[in-house]
PDB file of C-alpha atoms in Angstrom:
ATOM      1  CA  UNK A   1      12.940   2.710   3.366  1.00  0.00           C
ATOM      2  CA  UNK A   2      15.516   3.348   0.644  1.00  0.00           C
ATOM      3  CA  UNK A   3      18.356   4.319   2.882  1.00  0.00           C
ATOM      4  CA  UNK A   4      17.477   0.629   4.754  1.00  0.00           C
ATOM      5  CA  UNK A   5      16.799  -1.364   1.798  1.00  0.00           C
ATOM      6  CA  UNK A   6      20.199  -0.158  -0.217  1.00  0.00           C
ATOM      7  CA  UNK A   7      21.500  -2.765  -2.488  1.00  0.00           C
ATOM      8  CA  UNK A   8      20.853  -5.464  -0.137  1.00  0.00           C
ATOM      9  CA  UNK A   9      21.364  -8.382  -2.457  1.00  0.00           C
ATOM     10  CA  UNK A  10      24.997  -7.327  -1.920  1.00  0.00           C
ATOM     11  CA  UNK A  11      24.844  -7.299   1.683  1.00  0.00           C
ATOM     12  CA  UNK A  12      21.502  -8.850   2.860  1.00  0.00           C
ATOM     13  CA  UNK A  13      22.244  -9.144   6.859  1.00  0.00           C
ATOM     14  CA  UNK A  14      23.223 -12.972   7.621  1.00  0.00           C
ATOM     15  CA  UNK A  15      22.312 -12.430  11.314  1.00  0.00           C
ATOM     16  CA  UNK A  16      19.709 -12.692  12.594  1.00  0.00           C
ATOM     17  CA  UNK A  17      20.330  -9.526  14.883  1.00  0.00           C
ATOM     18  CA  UNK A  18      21.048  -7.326  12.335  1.00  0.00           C
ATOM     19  CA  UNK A  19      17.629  -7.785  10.718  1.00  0.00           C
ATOM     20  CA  UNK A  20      16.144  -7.471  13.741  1.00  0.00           C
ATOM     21  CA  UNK A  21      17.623  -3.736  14.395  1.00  0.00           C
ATOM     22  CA  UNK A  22      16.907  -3.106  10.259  1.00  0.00           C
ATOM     23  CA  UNK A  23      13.420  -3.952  11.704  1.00  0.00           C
ATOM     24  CA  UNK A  24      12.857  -1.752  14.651  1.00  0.00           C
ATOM     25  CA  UNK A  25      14.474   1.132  12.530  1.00  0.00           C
ATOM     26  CA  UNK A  26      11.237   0.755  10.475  1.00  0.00           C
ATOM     27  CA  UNK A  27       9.045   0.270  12.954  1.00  0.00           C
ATOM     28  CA  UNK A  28      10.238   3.414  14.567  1.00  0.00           C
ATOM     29  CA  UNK A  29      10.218   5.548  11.586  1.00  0.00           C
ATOM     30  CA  UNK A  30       6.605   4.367  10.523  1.00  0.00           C
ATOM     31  CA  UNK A  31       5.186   5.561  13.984  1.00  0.00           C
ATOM     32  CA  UNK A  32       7.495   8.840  13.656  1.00  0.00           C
ATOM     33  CA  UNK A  33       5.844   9.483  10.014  1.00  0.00           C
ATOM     34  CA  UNK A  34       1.966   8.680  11.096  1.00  0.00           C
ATOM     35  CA  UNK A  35       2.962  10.334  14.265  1.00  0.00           C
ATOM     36  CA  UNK A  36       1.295   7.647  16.756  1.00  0.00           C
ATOM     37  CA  UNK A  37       1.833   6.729  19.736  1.00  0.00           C
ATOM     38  CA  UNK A  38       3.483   2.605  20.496  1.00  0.00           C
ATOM     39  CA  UNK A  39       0.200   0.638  20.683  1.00  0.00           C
ATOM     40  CA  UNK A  40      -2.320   2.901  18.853  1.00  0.00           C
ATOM     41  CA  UNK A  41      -2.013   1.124  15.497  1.00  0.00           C
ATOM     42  CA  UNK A  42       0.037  -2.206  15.104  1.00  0.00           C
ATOM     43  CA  UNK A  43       3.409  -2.498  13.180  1.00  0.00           C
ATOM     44  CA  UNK A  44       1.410  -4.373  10.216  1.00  0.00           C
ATOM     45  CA  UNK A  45      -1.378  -1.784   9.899  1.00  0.00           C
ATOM     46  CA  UNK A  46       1.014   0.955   9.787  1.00  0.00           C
ATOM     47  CA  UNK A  47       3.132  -0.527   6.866  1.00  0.00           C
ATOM     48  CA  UNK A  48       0.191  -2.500   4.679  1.00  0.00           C
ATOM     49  CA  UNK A  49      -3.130  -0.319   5.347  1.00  0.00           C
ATOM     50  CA  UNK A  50      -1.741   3.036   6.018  1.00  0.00           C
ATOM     51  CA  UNK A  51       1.545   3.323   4.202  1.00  0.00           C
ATOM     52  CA  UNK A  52       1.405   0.754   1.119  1.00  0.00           C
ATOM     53  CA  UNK A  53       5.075  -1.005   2.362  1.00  0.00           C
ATOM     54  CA  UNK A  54       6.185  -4.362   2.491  1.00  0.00           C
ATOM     55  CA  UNK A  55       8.105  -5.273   5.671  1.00  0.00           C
ATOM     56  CA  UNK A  56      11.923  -5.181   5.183  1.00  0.00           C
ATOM     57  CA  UNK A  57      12.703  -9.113   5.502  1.00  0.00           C
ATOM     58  CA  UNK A  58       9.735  -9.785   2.377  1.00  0.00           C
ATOM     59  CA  UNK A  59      11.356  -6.651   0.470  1.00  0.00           C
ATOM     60  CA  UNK A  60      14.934  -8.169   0.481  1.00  0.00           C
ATOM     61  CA  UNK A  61      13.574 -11.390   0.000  1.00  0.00           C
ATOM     62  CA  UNK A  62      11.982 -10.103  -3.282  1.00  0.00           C
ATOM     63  CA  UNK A  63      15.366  -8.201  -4.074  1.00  0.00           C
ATOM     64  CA  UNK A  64      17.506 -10.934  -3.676  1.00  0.00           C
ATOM     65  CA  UNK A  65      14.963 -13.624  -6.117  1.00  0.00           C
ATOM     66  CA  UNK A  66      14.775 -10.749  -8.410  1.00  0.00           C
ATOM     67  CA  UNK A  67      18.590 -11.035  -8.361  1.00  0.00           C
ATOM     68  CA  UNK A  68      19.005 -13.806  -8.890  1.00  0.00           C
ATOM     69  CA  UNK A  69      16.624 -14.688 -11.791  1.00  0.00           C
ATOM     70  CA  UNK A  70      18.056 -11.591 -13.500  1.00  0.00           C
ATOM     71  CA  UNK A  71      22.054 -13.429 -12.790  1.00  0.00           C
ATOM     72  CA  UNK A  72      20.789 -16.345 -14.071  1.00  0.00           C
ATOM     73  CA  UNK A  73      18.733 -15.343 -17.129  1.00  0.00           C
ATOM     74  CA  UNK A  74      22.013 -13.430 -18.056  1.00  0.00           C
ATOM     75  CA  UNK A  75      20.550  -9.922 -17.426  1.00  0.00           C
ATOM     76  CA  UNK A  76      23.688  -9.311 -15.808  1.00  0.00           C
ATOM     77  CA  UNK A  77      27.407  -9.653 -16.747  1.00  0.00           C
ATOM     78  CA  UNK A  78      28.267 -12.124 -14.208  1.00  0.00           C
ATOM     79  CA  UNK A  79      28.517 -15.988 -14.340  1.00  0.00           C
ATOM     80  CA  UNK A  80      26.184 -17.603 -11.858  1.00  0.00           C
ATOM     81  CA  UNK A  81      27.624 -21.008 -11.781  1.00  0.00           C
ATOM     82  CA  UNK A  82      31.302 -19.189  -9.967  1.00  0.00           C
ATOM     83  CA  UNK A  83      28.927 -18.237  -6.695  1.00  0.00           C
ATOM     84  CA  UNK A  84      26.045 -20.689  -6.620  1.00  0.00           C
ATOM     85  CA  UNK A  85      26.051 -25.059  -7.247  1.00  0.00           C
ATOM     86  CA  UNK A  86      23.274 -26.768  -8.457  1.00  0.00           C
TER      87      UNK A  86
END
């Protein structure tokens, strides 16, 4: 999960697509790790019961607020107002 969730406040994937293979990445690694079989324990199970994960899209969604309150809170050198309007 840290290889697929790699500073993605810098390039969170726009597309819809892209998320989707980010997704199935996960989903395949998750039933490599528990080694089961597709339908013996659902996506959701595997990540929140057995494995303690967050699916990717609510992990760079908590990334990219963390982020952002940090940039605008002035944890980091970098002027909010250039990027984002209010």
């Amino acid at each position: 999960k840290s290889q697929l969730g790699y500073a993605t406040e810098v390039w969170s994937p726009a597309q819809s697509t892209n998320e989707t293979y980010l997704e199935r990445t996960q989903r395949r690694a998750t039933r490599w790790i528990l080694q089961v079989k597709i339908g013996e324990v659902s996506y959701k199970d595997r990540l929140l019961a057995l494995l303690n994960l967050l699916p990717l899209s609510y992990d760079r969604e908590i990334k990219d607020l963390t982020f952002f309150f940090k940039a605008m809170y002035g944890y980091y050198d970098l002027n909010i107002s250039d990027y984002v309007s209010f």
